[in-house]
Short mmCIF file of C-alpha atoms and ligand atoms in Angstrom, two decimals:
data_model
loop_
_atom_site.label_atom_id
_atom_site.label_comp_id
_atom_site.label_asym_id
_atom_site.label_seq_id
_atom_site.Cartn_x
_atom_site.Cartn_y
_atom_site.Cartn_z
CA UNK A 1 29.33 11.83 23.08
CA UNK A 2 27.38 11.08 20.01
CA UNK A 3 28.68 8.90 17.31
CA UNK A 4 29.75 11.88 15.03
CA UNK A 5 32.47 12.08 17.74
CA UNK A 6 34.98 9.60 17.24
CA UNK A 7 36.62 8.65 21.22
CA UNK A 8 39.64 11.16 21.78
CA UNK A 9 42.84 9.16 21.53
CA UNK A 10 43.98 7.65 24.48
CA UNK A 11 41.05 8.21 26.70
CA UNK A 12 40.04 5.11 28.20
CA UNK A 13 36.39 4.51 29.25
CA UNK A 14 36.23 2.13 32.54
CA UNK A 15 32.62 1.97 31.45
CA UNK A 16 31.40 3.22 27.80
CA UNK A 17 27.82 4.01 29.06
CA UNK A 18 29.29 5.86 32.22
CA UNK A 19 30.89 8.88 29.45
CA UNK A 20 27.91 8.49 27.45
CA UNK A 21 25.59 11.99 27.46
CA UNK A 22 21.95 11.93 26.19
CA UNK A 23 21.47 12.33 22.47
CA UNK A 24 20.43 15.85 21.79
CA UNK A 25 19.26 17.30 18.20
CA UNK A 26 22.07 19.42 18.72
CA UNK A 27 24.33 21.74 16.50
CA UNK A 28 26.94 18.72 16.06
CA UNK A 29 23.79 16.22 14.94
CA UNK A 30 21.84 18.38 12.94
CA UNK A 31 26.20 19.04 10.85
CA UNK A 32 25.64 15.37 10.33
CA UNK A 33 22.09 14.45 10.54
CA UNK A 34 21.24 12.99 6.85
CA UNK A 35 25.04 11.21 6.80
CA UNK A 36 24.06 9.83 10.51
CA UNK A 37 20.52 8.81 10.08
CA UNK A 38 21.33 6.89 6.36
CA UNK A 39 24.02 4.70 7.99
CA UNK A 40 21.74 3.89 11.11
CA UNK A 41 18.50 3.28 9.79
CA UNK A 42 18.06 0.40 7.68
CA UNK A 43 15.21 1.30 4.95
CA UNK A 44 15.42 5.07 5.77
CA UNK A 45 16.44 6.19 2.14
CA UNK A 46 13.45 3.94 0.54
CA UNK A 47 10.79 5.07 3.50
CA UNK A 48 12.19 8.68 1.83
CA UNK A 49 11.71 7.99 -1.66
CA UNK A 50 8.85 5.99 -1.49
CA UNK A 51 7.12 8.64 0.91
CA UNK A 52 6.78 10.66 -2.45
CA UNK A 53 5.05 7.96 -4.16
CA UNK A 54 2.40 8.12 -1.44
CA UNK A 55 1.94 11.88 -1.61
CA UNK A 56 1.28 11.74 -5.04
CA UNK A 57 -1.67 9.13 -4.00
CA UNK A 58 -2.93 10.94 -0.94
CA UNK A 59 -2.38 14.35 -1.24
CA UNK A 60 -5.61 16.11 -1.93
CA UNK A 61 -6.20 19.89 -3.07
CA UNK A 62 -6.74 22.23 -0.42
CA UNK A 63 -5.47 20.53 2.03
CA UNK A 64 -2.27 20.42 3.68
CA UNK A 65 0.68 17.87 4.64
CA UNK A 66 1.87 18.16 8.01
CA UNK A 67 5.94 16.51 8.42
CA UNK A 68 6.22 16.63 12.50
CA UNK A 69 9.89 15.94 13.47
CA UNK A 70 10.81 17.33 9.68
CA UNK A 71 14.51 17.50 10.64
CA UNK A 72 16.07 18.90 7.27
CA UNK A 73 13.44 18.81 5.72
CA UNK A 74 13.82 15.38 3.89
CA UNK A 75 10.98 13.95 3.72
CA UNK A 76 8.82 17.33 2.72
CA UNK A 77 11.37 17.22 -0.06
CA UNK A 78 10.22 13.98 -0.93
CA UNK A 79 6.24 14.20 -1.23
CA UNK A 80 6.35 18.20 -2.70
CA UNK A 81 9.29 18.06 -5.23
CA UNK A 82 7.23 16.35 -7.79
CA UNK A 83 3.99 16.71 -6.57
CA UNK A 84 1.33 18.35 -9.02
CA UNK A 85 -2.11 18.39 -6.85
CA UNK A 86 -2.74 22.15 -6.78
CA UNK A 87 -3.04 24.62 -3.30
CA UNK A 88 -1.42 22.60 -0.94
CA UNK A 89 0.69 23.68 1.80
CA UNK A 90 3.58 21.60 3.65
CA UNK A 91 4.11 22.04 7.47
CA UNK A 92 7.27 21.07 8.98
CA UNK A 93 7.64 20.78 12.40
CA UNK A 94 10.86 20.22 14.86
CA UNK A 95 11.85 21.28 18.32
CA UNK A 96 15.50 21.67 16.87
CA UNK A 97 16.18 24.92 15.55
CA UNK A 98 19.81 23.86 14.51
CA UNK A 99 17.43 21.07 12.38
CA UNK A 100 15.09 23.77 11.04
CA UNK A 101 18.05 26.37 10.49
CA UNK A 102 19.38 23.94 7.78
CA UNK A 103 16.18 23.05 6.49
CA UNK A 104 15.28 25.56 3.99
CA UNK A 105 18.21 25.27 1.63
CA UNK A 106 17.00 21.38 0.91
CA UNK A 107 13.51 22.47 0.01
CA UNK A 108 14.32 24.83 -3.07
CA UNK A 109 12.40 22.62 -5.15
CA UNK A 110 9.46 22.44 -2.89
CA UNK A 111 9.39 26.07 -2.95
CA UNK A 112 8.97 26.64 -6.28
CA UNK A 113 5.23 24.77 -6.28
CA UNK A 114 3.88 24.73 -3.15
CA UNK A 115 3.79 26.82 0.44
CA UNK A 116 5.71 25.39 3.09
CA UNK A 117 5.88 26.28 6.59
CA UNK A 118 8.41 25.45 9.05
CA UNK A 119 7.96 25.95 12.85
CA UNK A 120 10.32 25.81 15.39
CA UNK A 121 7.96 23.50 17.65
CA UNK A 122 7.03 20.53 19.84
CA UNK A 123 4.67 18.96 17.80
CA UNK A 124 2.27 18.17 20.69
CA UNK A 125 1.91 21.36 20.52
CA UNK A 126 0.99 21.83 17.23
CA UNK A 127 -1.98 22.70 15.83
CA UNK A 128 -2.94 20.50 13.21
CA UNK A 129 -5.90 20.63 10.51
CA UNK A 130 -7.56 20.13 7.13
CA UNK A 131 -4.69 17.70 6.62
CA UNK A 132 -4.71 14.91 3.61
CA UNK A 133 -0.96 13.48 5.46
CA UNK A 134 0.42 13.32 8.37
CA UNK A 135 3.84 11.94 8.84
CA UNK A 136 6.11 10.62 11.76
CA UNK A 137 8.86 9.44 10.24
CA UNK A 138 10.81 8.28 13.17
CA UNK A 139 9.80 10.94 15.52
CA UNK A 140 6.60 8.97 17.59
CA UNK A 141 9.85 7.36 19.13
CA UNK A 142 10.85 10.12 20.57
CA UNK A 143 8.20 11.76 22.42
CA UNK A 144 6.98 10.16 26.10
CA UNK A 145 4.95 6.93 25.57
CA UNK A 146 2.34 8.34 27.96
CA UNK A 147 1.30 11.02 26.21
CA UNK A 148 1.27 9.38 22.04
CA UNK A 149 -2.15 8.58 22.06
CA UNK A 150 -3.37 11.94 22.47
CA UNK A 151 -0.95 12.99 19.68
CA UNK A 152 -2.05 10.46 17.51
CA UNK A 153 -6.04 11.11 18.31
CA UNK A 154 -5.65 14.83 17.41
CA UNK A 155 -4.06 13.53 14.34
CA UNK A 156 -6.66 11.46 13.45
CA UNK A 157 -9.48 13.83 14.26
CA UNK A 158 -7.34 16.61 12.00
CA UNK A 159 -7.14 14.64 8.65
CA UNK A 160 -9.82 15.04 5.87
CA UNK A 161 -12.12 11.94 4.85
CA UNK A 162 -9.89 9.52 3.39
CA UNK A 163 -6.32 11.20 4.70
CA UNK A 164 -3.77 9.28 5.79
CA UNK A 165 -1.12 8.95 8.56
CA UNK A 166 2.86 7.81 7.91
CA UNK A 167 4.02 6.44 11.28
CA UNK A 168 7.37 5.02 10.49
CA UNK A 169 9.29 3.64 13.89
CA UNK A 170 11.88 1.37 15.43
CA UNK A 171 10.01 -1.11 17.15
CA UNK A 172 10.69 -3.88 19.38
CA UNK A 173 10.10 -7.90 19.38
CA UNK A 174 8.03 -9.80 22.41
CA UNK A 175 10.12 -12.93 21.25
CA UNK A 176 13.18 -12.19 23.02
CA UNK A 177 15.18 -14.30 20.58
CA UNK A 178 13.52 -11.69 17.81
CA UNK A 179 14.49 -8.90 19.46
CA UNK A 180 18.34 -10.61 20.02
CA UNK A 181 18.85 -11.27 16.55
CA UNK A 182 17.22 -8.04 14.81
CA UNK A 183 18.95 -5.82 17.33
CA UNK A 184 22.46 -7.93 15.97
CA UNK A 185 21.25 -7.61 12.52
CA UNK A 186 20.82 -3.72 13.07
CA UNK A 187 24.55 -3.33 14.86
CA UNK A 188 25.81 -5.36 12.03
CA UNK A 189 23.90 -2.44 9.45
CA UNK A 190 25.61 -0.04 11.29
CA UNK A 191 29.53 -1.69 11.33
CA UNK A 192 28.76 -2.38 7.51
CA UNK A 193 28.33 1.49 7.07
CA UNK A 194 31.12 2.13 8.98
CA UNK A 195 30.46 2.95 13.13
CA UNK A 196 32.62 0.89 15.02
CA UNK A 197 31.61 -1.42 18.10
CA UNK A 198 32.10 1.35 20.72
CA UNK A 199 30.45 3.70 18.41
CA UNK A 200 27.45 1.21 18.55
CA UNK A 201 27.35 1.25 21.90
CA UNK A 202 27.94 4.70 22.56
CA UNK A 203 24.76 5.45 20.65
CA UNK A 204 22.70 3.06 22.26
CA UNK A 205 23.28 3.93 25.55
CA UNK A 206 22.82 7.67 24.61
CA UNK A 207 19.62 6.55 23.28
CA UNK A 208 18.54 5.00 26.55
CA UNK A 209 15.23 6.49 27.71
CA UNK A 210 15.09 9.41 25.16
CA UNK A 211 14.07 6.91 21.93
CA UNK A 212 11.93 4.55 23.35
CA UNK A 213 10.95 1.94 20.68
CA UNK A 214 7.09 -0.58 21.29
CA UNK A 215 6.28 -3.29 19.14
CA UNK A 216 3.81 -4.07 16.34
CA UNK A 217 1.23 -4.34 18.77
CA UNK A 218 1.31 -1.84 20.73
CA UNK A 219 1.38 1.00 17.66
CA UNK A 220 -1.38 -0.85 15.82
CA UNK A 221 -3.66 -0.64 19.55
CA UNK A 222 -3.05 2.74 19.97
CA UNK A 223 -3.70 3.37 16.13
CA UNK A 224 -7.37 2.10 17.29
CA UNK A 225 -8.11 3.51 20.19
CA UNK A 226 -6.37 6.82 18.77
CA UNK A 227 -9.68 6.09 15.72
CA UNK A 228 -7.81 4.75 12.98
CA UNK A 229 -10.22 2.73 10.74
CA UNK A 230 -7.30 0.53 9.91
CA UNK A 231 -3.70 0.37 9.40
CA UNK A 232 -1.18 -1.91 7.28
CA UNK A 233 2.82 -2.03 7.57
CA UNK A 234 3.98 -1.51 4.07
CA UNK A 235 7.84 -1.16 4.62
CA UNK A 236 9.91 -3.34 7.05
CA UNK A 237 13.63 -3.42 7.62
CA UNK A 238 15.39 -5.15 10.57
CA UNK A 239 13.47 -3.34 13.69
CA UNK A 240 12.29 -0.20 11.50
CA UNK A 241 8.89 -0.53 10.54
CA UNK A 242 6.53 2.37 8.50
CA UNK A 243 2.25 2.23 9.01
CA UNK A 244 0.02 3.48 6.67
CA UNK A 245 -2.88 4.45 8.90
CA UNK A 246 -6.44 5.48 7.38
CA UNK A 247 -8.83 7.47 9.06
N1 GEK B 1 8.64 16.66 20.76
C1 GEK B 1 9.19 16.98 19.58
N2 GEK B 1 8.69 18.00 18.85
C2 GEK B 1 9.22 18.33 17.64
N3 GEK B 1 10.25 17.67 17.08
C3 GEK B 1 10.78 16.64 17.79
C4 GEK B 1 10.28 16.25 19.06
N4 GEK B 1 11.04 15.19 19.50
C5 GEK B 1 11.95 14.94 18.55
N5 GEK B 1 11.81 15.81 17.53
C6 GEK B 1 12.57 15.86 16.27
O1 GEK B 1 12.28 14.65 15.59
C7 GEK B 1 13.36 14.33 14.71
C8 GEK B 1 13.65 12.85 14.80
S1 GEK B 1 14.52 12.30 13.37
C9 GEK B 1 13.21 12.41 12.17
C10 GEK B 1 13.68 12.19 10.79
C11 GEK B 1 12.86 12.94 9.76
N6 GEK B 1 11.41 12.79 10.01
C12 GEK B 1 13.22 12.45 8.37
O2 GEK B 1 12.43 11.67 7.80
O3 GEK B 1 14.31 12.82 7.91
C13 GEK B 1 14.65 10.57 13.49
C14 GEK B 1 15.83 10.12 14.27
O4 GEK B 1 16.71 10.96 14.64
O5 GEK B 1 15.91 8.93 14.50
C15 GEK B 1 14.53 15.24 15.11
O6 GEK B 1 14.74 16.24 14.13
C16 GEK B 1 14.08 15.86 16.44
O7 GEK B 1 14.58 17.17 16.62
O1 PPY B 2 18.07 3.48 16.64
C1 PPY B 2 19.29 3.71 16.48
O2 PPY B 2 20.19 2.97 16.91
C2 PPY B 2 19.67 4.93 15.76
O3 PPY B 2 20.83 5.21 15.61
C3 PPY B 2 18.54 5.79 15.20
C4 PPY B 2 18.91 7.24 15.13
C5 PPY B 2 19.39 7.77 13.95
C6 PPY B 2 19.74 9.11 13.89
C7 PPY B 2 19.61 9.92 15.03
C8 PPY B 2 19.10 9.37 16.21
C9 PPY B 2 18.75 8.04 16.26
#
């Protein structure tokens, strides 16, 4: 059950998170993807727009732009629509081909100035290089905790002098009143735009183990050891966070 499903009527759940099935990038998700992620993620339309702003700064000729977990395609749309540096190519990456099947049709604009790849991938398998941007917008969270440093080392060992990395996450609070009240102040994001409580929970608990959030912390350690000269968090909403890292 994900939260594009509303509960059939009638059917009563002794325990919510005993009918609750893993969330899966899916047919059903990717139908509702940009409507589902807008009204979940606090932030997530001005990490978009302002993604563009810092692919207009970044971007260098030549090179290319990698977008691992792409989805629809969003955030490619973001950095290439209006972006003028000359021979650069976009790569898009997901491991949802019901994602990448309704990812073209958003990147029209794109098309018409730059080369853009999509691959139906997982991106730690991806080969990446010669890039001027990397971006994980919300996708880090979603691949085993054990194995993001290598990720994010092959990143950093891939991007030309002076390229960048977008790491945009939910993260998590060691002050477990923090982590209380920003996890409340996220639910109540969500009722505002419309889920209901059992909707809310629903989605958590299909969420369990497959979107594993870390704090602060942790992301700006393994930014280091991964060889990230430095990083700085320049967007924050509730428990979303996006890093600029810089090789
Ligand atoms: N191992 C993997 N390999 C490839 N893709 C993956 C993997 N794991 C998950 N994905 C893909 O990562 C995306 C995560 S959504 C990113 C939003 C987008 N960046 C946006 O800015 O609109 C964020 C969210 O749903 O919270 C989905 O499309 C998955 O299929
Ligand atoms: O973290 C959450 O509670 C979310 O709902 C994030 C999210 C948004 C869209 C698809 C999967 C997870």
């Amino acid at each position: 059950m994900s939260e594009n499903q509303p509960p059939k009527k009638d059917q009563v759940y002794a325990d919510p998170r005993a009918q609750v099935d893993a969330f899966a990038f899916d047919e059903g998700v990717a139908d509702v993807f940009d409507d589902m992620i807008r009204r979940s993620v606090p932030g997530y339309g001005m990490t978009l727009s302002l993604l563009g702003i810092i692919a207009q700064h970044y971007a260098k000729p030549g090179t290319r732009i990698y977008d691992l977990g792409c989805s629809l395609g969003a955030g490619i749309a973001s950095m290439g629509s209006k972006l003028d540096t000359p021979d650069i190519t976009f790569h898009g990456i997901d491991n949802s081909q019901p994602m990448l099947d309704r990812c073209r049709p958003n990147l029209a604009d794109v098309d018409k100035r730059h080369t853009v790849e999509l691959h139906c991938q997982n991106i730690q398998d991806t080969p990446i290089e010669n890039a001027s941007i990397v971006v994980l917008n919300f996708t880090l969270q979603f691949i085993p905790k054990e194995e993001r440093h290598e990720l994010l080392a092959r990143i950093c060992q891939s991007l030309v002098p002076g390229g960048i990395l977008v790491l945009s996450e939910k993260i998590l609070f060691d002050d477990p009143h923090i982590q209380e009240d920003l996890t409340t102040l996220h639910h109540d994001f969500k009722r505002a735009n419309g889920y209901s409580d059992l909707e809310i929970s629903q989605k958590r608990s299909s969420l369990e183990n497959v979107l594993v959030p870390e704090t602060i912390d942790a992301h700006e350690s393994r930014l280091a050891a991964a060889g990230f000269a430095r990083d700085e968090i320049w967007l924050q909403c509730f428990n979303f966070a996006s890093f600029l890292a810089f090789k």
